[in-house]
Short mmCIF file of C-alpha atoms in Angstrom, two decimals:
data_model
loop_
_atom_site.label_atom_id
_atom_site.label_comp_id
_atom_site.label_asym_id
_atom_site.label_seq_id
_atom_site.Cartn_x
_atom_site.Cartn_y
_atom_site.Cartn_z
CA MET A 1 123.16 121.59 119.84
CA ALA A 2 126.84 121.79 119.19
CA GLU A 3 127.91 121.17 115.62
CA ASP A 4 130.42 118.53 115.27
CA LYS A 5 133.42 120.35 113.81
CA GLY A 6 136.01 117.71 113.78
CA VAL A 7 139.39 117.38 115.30
CA ALA A 8 142.54 118.70 113.87
CA LEU A 9 145.01 115.95 112.24
CA ASP A 10 148.55 116.17 112.57
CA TRP A 11 150.91 116.01 109.68
CA ASP A 12 152.25 112.55 110.71
CA ASP A 13 148.73 110.95 111.90
CA GLU A 14 147.34 107.86 110.23
CA VAL A 15 143.87 107.95 108.66
CA SER A 16 141.14 105.97 107.48
CA ASP A 17 137.91 106.05 105.41
CA ASP A 18 135.86 104.69 108.29
CA GLY A 19 133.49 107.97 108.49
CA GLY A 20 130.72 106.25 106.89
CA PHE A 21 128.60 103.34 108.32
CA THR A 22 128.33 99.67 107.97
CA LEU A 23 125.48 98.07 106.01
CA LEU A 24 124.81 94.69 107.33
CA PRO A 25 123.33 92.17 104.87
CA GLU A 26 119.78 90.97 105.98
CA GLY A 27 119.86 88.37 108.61
CA VAL A 28 119.87 87.54 112.16
CA TYR A 29 122.84 88.74 114.40
CA GLN A 30 123.90 88.56 118.09
CA PHE A 31 125.03 91.85 119.40
CA GLN A 32 126.72 93.23 122.60
CA VAL A 33 126.08 96.69 123.76
CA SER A 34 129.38 98.51 123.59
CA GLY A 35 128.29 101.80 124.96
CA PHE A 36 125.77 104.58 124.40
CA GLU A 37 125.44 108.40 124.56
CA ARG A 38 122.86 110.69 125.62
CA LYS A 39 121.98 113.20 122.79
CA ARG A 40 119.05 115.29 121.71
CA PHE A 41 116.68 115.18 118.62
CA ASP A 42 116.02 118.53 117.32
CA GLY A 43 112.65 117.24 116.11
CA SER A 44 111.16 117.07 112.70
CA ALA A 45 107.89 117.51 110.73
CA LYS A 46 106.58 114.29 112.19
CA MET A 47 108.06 114.28 115.59
CA ALA A 48 108.59 116.65 118.56
CA PRO A 49 112.13 117.31 120.06
CA CYS A 50 113.21 114.75 122.50
CA PRO A 51 116.34 112.80 123.99
CA LYS A 52 118.05 110.41 122.15
CA ALA A 53 120.21 107.69 122.87
CA GLU A 54 122.86 106.73 120.57
CA VAL A 55 123.61 103.12 121.13
CA LYS A 56 126.84 101.47 119.93
CA LEU A 57 126.44 97.80 119.16
CA THR A 58 129.31 95.17 118.33
CA VAL A 59 128.06 92.54 115.97
CA MET A 60 129.76 89.62 114.72
CA THR A 61 129.34 89.14 110.92
CA ASP A 62 130.71 86.71 108.47
CA THR A 63 133.52 89.08 107.51
CA GLY A 64 134.63 90.02 111.08
CA VAL A 65 133.34 92.22 113.95
CA GLU A 66 131.33 95.52 113.16
CA THR A 67 130.34 98.30 115.32
CA ILE A 68 127.20 99.85 114.52
CA THR A 69 125.26 102.72 116.04
CA GLU A 70 121.75 102.85 116.49
CA SER A 71 119.58 105.87 117.65
CA LEU A 72 116.58 105.49 119.73
CA LEU A 73 114.23 108.42 120.21
CA LEU A 74 112.79 108.97 123.78
CA ASN A 75 109.62 109.90 122.33
CA THR A 76 105.84 108.35 122.84
CA LYS A 77 105.58 107.68 119.10
CA THR A 78 108.58 105.18 119.43
CA ALA A 79 108.22 103.91 122.96
CA TRP A 80 107.32 100.53 121.70
CA ARG A 81 110.57 100.34 120.04
CA ILE A 82 112.45 101.24 123.29
CA ALA A 83 110.70 98.65 124.91
CA LYS A 84 111.64 95.87 122.48
CA PHE A 85 115.23 96.89 122.70
CA PHE A 86 115.21 96.39 126.64
CA GLU A 87 113.00 93.36 126.15
CA CYS A 88 115.51 91.72 123.77
CA LEU A 89 118.56 92.54 126.40
CA GLY A 90 116.43 90.43 128.93
CA PHE A 91 114.61 93.09 130.81
CA GLU A 92 110.97 92.06 132.05
CA LYS A 93 107.84 93.91 132.16
CA ASP A 94 106.71 94.96 135.74
CA PRO A 95 103.92 92.61 136.65
CA ASP A 96 101.71 95.45 137.98
CA THR A 97 102.09 97.93 135.28
CA GLY A 98 103.31 96.07 132.11
CA LYS A 99 106.01 98.46 131.58
CA ILE A 100 109.85 97.93 131.20
CA PRO A 101 111.92 100.36 133.06
CA MET A 102 114.57 102.16 130.63
CA ALA A 103 117.49 101.14 132.82
CA TRP A 104 120.38 102.91 130.73
CA SER A 105 122.88 102.37 133.14
CA ARG A 106 122.60 98.63 133.27
CA ILE A 107 122.92 98.05 129.43
CA ASP A 108 126.53 98.40 128.73
CA GLY A 109 128.02 95.16 127.84
CA MET A 110 124.53 93.07 127.58
CA SER A 111 123.78 91.04 124.63
CA GLY A 112 120.76 90.29 122.64
CA TRP A 113 119.82 89.41 118.87
CA LEU A 114 118.41 91.48 116.09
CA LYS A 115 117.11 91.04 112.77
CA ALA A 116 118.62 93.44 110.14
CA THR A 117 116.78 94.33 106.74
CA VAL A 118 117.95 96.67 104.24
CA ARG A 119 115.79 99.53 103.14
CA GLU A 120 116.30 101.52 100.08
CA TYR A 121 115.66 105.33 100.00
CA LEU A 122 116.38 108.56 97.84
CA LYS A 123 118.41 111.43 99.19
CA ASP A 124 119.20 114.41 96.83
CA GLY A 125 118.02 112.37 94.03
CA VAL A 126 120.62 109.45 94.79
CA LYS A 127 119.16 105.89 95.53
CA ARG A 128 120.86 104.78 98.93
CA GLU A 129 120.41 101.94 101.44
CA ALA A 130 120.33 101.67 105.15
CA ASN A 131 119.63 99.05 107.71
CA ASP A 132 116.35 98.85 109.83
CA PHE A 133 116.49 96.76 112.86
CA ASP A 134 113.99 94.54 114.77
CA TRP A 135 114.90 93.50 118.23
CA ILE A 136 114.28 89.71 119.07
CA ALA A 137 112.97 88.70 122.44
CA PRO A 138 115.18 86.19 124.32
CA ALA A 139 112.24 83.66 123.94
CA ASP A 140 112.24 84.16 120.07
CA ALA A 141 116.26 84.01 119.88
CA PRO A 142 117.78 81.51 117.82
CA GLN A 143 118.63 78.32 119.84
CA GLN A 144 122.19 76.70 119.61
CA ASP A 145 120.78 74.03 117.14
CA GLU A 146 119.49 76.60 114.75
CA GLN A 147 121.45 78.23 112.15
CA PRO A 148 120.36 81.93 111.28
CA GLN A 149 121.65 83.56 108.03
CA GLN A 150 124.14 85.31 110.14
CA GLN A 151 125.57 83.60 113.10
CA GLY A 152 126.96 85.58 115.98
CA TRP A 153 129.19 84.47 118.71
CA THR A 154 128.33 83.52 122.34
CA MET A 155 129.13 86.19 124.63
#
């Protein structure tokens, strides 16, 4: 796997400090898929190497539009999570097999709902926070008259 070495900046370029990630407050958000990349997960002590989809999601928050990246590992241990992602986008299970096709070429521009929670963890002795996302199936998505904690926009 190629190491990200960055790109050279010119002396007159403008820069920002957006190299980190956006931590969403806990709540329910509407999102739109704004792209994805096919990558590779090198494996870990708990999971075999496998393909990885890095999905870009555009999310409306109380402070404006944010783009977040969510990794979906294509491994049998996480197949349930991928199925929930496609289900929240409106894909349906095959009535004969009960399985949902991973139609990656069709997800760009599709929208759904997610529930964000905040998880704390330790890394190098430092307490940090990250989001975990639960995908919300269309049948369970907030209705127009419901007011979730974080209201998205209608796409």
